[in-house]
Amino acid sequence: SQQGEEDPQALSIQEGENATMNCSYKTSINNLQWYRQNSGRGLVHLILIRSNEREKHSGRLRVTLDTSKKSSSLLITASRAADTASYFCYLYSGAGSYQLTFGKGTKLSVIP
Amino acid sequence: EAGVAQSPRYKIIEKRQSVAFWCNPISGHATLYWYQQILGQGPKLLIQFQNNGVVDDSQLPKDRFSAERLKGVDSTLKIQPAKLEDSAVYLCASSLNRGNEQYFGPGTRLTVT
């Protein structure tokens, strides 16, 4: 199956700190997406970055993509307790993609 | 806009029984996905539809699982007969087209005893 591998598996930080998590992959991609899952709101799409983009911002989120290293990072600035969740990356390799699925995710705990 | 609807939200059955889940995607979304998520893991794709055709069912255990998408809109996922290892949350998602952001339903939590 085609999936990204998130790192670290778990991350614990204090409220107000920045959180960085990474996604590495092996195939070529058309785009890479980040999702968040918590018990309250289920699985929610955060941001999509295309293969020809290097960086994208959305509010307190910053995503970078390095296609030469086949890796992406998600930075959450000024974290809040509400950011406590699991974060997943999802790869899309184009119309011929099969077995696209999610990795195990990074479990982020933000301590108030 | 209305989100992805799923029912039931919870289901408890005994092994060897059958169960069916229903999903109503966001209107106009061509792509529909069914995922299985076991506790502590990421969602695993079971089947993907593009309109009413199957794009990818390579990870669907076809001896017991089946799915259809009626008229390219609603979808049902069936398990018959269920096994203990089928206990999981079954998520339905839809997207405007393949590769676009996915919108997820609340999921159905299945417990097989």
Short mmCIF file of C-alpha atoms in Angstrom, two decimals:
data_model
loop_
_atom_site.label_atom_id
_atom_site.label_comp_id
_atom_site.label_asym_id
_atom_site.label_seq_id
_atom_site.Cartn_x
_atom_site.Cartn_y
_atom_site.Cartn_z
CA SER A 1 0.00 0.00 0.00
CA GLN A 2 1.06 3.58 -0.55
CA GLN A 3 1.24 5.43 2.70
CA GLY A 4 3.35 7.94 4.49
CA GLU A 5 5.19 7.26 7.70
CA GLU A 6 4.68 9.87 10.40
CA ASP A 7 7.37 10.70 12.90
CA PRO A 8 7.50 10.93 15.88
CA GLN A 9 4.83 8.45 16.93
CA ALA A 10 4.03 10.55 19.98
CA LEU A 11 4.80 14.11 21.01
CA SER A 12 4.05 15.92 24.25
CA ILE A 13 4.47 19.69 24.58
CA GLN A 14 3.34 22.58 26.76
CA GLU A 15 0.63 24.93 25.61
CA GLY A 16 2.13 27.82 23.66
CA GLU A 17 5.05 25.80 22.30
CA ASN A 18 5.45 24.82 18.66
CA ALA A 19 4.90 21.24 17.50
CA THR A 20 6.61 19.72 14.47
CA MET A 21 5.80 16.37 12.96
CA ASN A 22 7.12 14.75 9.83
CA CYS A 23 5.93 12.47 7.08
CA SER A 24 8.27 10.43 4.91
CA TYR A 25 7.26 8.47 1.84
CA LYS A 26 8.74 6.36 -0.94
CA THR A 27 6.68 6.96 -4.07
CA SER A 28 6.36 10.02 -6.27
CA ILE A 29 3.33 12.09 -5.38
CA ASN A 30 0.82 14.43 -6.95
CA ASN A 31 -0.13 15.95 -3.61
CA LEU A 32 0.23 15.32 0.12
CA GLN A 33 -2.49 16.00 2.65
CA TRP A 34 -2.50 16.37 6.41
CA TYR A 35 -5.45 15.34 8.57
CA ARG A 36 -6.25 15.61 12.26
CA GLN A 37 -8.32 13.21 14.31
CA ASN A 38 -9.60 13.84 17.80
CA SER A 39 -12.45 12.32 19.72
CA GLY A 40 -14.63 15.37 19.42
CA ARG A 41 -14.53 16.20 15.72
CA GLY A 42 -13.48 12.96 14.07
CA LEU A 43 -11.11 13.04 11.09
CA VAL A 44 -10.69 16.47 9.54
CA HIS A 45 -8.68 17.68 6.57
CA LEU A 46 -6.12 20.36 7.47
CA ILE A 47 -4.09 21.25 4.42
CA LEU A 48 -3.17 19.99 0.95
CA ILE A 49 0.19 20.71 -0.66
CA ARG A 50 0.89 19.91 -4.30
CA SER A 51 4.13 18.42 -5.55
CA ASN A 52 5.16 21.71 -7.18
CA GLU A 53 4.69 23.65 -3.95
CA ARG A 54 7.33 23.95 -1.25
CA GLU A 55 5.45 25.59 1.56
CA LYS A 56 1.88 26.35 2.50
CA HIS A 57 0.25 28.15 5.41
CA SER A 58 -3.16 27.97 7.00
CA GLY A 59 -3.66 29.92 10.21
CA ARG A 60 -1.23 28.47 12.77
CA LEU A 61 -0.28 25.62 10.46
CA ARG A 62 2.73 25.56 8.17
CA VAL A 63 3.42 22.65 5.87
CA THR A 64 6.61 22.15 3.90
CA LEU A 65 7.30 19.62 1.20
CA ASP A 66 10.68 18.43 -0.03
CA THR A 67 10.11 16.09 -2.97
CA SER A 68 13.84 15.39 -3.36
CA LYS A 69 13.93 13.99 0.17
CA LYS A 70 10.39 12.59 -0.11
CA SER A 71 9.34 14.21 3.12
CA SER A 72 6.91 16.74 4.50
CA SER A 73 6.64 18.49 7.83
CA LEU A 74 3.69 19.99 9.66
CA LEU A 75 4.39 22.81 12.08
CA ILE A 76 1.75 23.96 14.54
CA THR A 77 2.71 27.25 16.14
CA ALA A 78 1.55 28.49 19.55
CA SER A 79 -0.15 25.19 20.31
CA ARG A 80 -3.37 24.98 22.31
CA ALA A 81 -4.91 22.20 24.35
CA ALA A 82 -7.48 21.83 21.56
CA ASP A 83 -4.66 20.78 19.20
CA THR A 84 -4.37 17.52 21.15
CA ALA A 85 -5.10 14.90 18.50
CA SER A 86 -3.55 12.38 16.14
CA TYR A 87 -2.14 13.78 12.91
CA PHE A 88 -1.94 11.77 9.69
CA CYS A 89 -0.43 12.39 6.31
CA TYR A 90 -2.05 11.04 3.15
CA LEU A 91 -0.35 10.68 -0.22
CA TYR A 92 -1.98 11.00 -3.60
CA SER A 93 0.08 9.77 -6.52
CA GLY A 94 -2.31 10.48 -9.37
CA ALA A 95 -5.08 8.69 -11.24
CA GLY A 96 -3.25 5.36 -11.27
CA SER A 97 -2.89 5.29 -7.50
CA TYR A 98 -3.97 2.21 -5.60
CA GLN A 99 -4.05 1.15 -1.99
CA LEU A 100 -3.85 4.73 -0.82
CA THR A 101 -4.20 4.77 2.89
CA PHE A 102 -3.11 6.52 6.07
CA GLY A 103 -0.08 5.84 8.24
CA LYS A 104 -0.16 5.29 11.98
CA GLY A 105 -0.03 8.98 12.72
CA THR A 106 1.63 11.22 15.28
CA LYS A 107 -0.18 11.49 18.59
CA LEU A 108 0.18 15.04 19.89
CA SER A 109 -0.58 15.93 23.49
CA VAL A 110 -0.66 19.61 24.40
CA ILE A 111 -0.48 20.11 28.15
CA PRO A 112 -2.29 23.20 29.49
CA GLU B 1 -23.24 22.39 3.36
CA ALA B 2 -24.34 19.12 4.92
CA GLY B 3 -21.54 16.76 5.83
CA VAL B 4 -21.09 13.05 5.25
CA ALA B 5 -23.77 11.08 7.03
CA GLN B 6 -23.32 7.56 8.35
CA SER B 7 -25.57 5.15 10.17
CA PRO B 8 -25.76 3.47 12.50
CA ARG B 9 -23.28 5.12 14.85
CA TYR B 10 -22.82 2.02 16.96
CA LYS B 11 -23.47 -1.66 16.36
CA ILE B 12 -22.87 -4.73 18.48
CA ILE B 13 -23.24 -8.15 16.88
CA GLU B 14 -22.14 -11.69 17.54
CA LYS B 15 -19.55 -13.38 15.36
CA ARG B 16 -20.93 -15.02 12.24
CA GLN B 17 -23.80 -12.52 12.09
CA SER B 18 -24.11 -10.02 9.26
CA VAL B 19 -24.13 -6.23 9.45
CA ALA B 20 -24.59 -3.36 7.03
CA PHE B 21 -23.45 0.25 7.19
CA TRP B 22 -24.85 3.14 5.22
CA CYS B 23 -23.18 6.31 3.97
CA ASN B 24 -24.57 9.41 2.32
CA PRO B 25 -21.75 11.55 0.89
CA ILE B 26 -21.69 15.28 0.30
CA SER B 27 -23.81 16.19 -2.69
CA GLY B 28 -21.81 16.42 -5.90
CA HIS B 29 -18.84 14.45 -4.63
CA ALA B 30 -17.77 11.90 -7.20
CA THR B 31 -15.39 9.90 -5.02
CA LEU B 32 -16.48 7.84 -2.03
CA TYR B 33 -14.22 5.89 0.32
CA TRP B 34 -14.76 3.27 3.01
CA TYR B 35 -12.04 2.91 5.63
CA GLN B 36 -11.56 0.53 8.52
CA GLN B 37 -9.83 1.97 11.58
CA ILE B 38 -8.69 -0.34 14.33
CA LEU B 39 -7.92 1.24 17.68
CA GLY B 40 -4.48 2.87 17.72
CA GLN B 41 -3.99 2.67 13.96
CA GLY B 42 -4.60 4.93 11.01
CA PRO B 43 -7.58 4.40 8.71
CA LYS B 44 -7.08 1.60 6.19
CA LEU B 45 -8.77 1.93 2.81
CA LEU B 46 -11.23 -0.85 2.07
CA ILE B 47 -12.81 0.37 -1.13
CA GLN B 48 -12.93 3.50 -3.28
CA PHE B 49 -15.68 4.42 -5.72
CA GLN B 50 -15.57 6.95 -8.52
CA ASN B 51 -19.22 7.77 -9.21
CA ASN B 52 -20.78 4.29 -9.14
CA GLY B 53 -17.71 2.39 -10.33
CA VAL B 54 -15.10 0.71 -8.13
CA VAL B 55 -11.64 2.25 -8.46
CA ASP B 56 -9.80 0.24 -5.83
CA ASP B 57 -11.01 -2.68 -3.74
CA SER B 58 -7.65 -4.40 -3.43
CA GLN B 59 -7.72 -4.32 0.37
CA LEU B 60 -11.34 -5.41 0.77
CA PRO B 61 -11.67 -8.97 2.19
CA LYS B 62 -14.04 -10.02 -0.55
CA ASP B 63 -14.91 -13.36 1.03
CA ARG B 64 -16.87 -11.51 3.70
CA PHE B 65 -17.07 -7.83 2.79
CA SER B 66 -19.09 -6.29 -0.01
CA ALA B 67 -19.94 -2.73 -0.94
CA GLU B 68 -22.00 -0.92 -3.50
CA ARG B 69 -22.72 2.65 -4.44
CA LEU B 70 -26.21 3.17 -5.70
CA LYS B 71 -26.63 5.59 -8.63
CA GLY B 72 -23.30 7.14 -7.73
CA VAL B 73 -24.65 8.59 -4.49
CA ASP B 74 -25.34 6.56 -1.32
CA SER B 75 -23.25 3.57 -0.43
CA THR B 76 -23.58 0.49 1.74
CA LEU B 77 -20.86 -1.69 3.19
CA LYS B 78 -21.78 -5.19 4.34
CA ILE B 79 -19.96 -7.79 6.38
CA GLN B 80 -21.18 -11.36 6.23
CA PRO B 81 -20.24 -13.29 8.33
CA ALA B 82 -18.51 -11.08 10.87
CA LYS B 83 -15.38 -12.14 12.74
CA LEU B 84 -14.00 -10.87 16.03
CA GLU B 85 -11.18 -9.07 14.19
CA ASP B 86 -13.75 -6.96 12.33
CA SER B 87 -14.30 -4.94 15.51
CA ALA B 88 -13.30 -1.43 14.43
CA VAL B 89 -14.62 1.96 13.41
CA TYR B 90 -15.83 2.08 9.81
CA LEU B 91 -15.38 5.49 8.26
CA CYS B 92 -16.97 6.79 5.12
CA ALA B 93 -15.46 9.77 3.31
CA SER B 94 -16.16 11.64 0.11
CA SER B 95 -14.25 14.06 -2.05
CA LEU B 96 -15.07 16.20 -5.06
CA ASN B 97 -12.78 14.02 -7.12
CA ARG B 98 -9.85 11.68 -6.66
CA GLY B 99 -6.95 13.36 -4.94
CA ASN B 100 -9.02 16.20 -3.47
CA GLU B 101 -9.49 16.74 0.24
CA GLN B 102 -11.65 14.12 1.87
CA TYR B 103 -14.57 14.86 4.15
CA PHE B 104 -15.23 12.18 6.73
CA GLY B 105 -18.41 11.03 8.39
CA PRO B 106 -18.61 10.35 12.13
CA GLY B 107 -18.03 6.63 11.64
CA THR B 108 -19.75 3.47 12.81
CA ARG B 109 -18.21 1.70 15.79
CA LEU B 110 -18.66 -2.04 15.32
CA THR B 111 -18.13 -4.49 18.15
CA VAL B 112 -18.16 -8.19 17.33
CA THR B 113 -18.55 -10.46 20.35
#
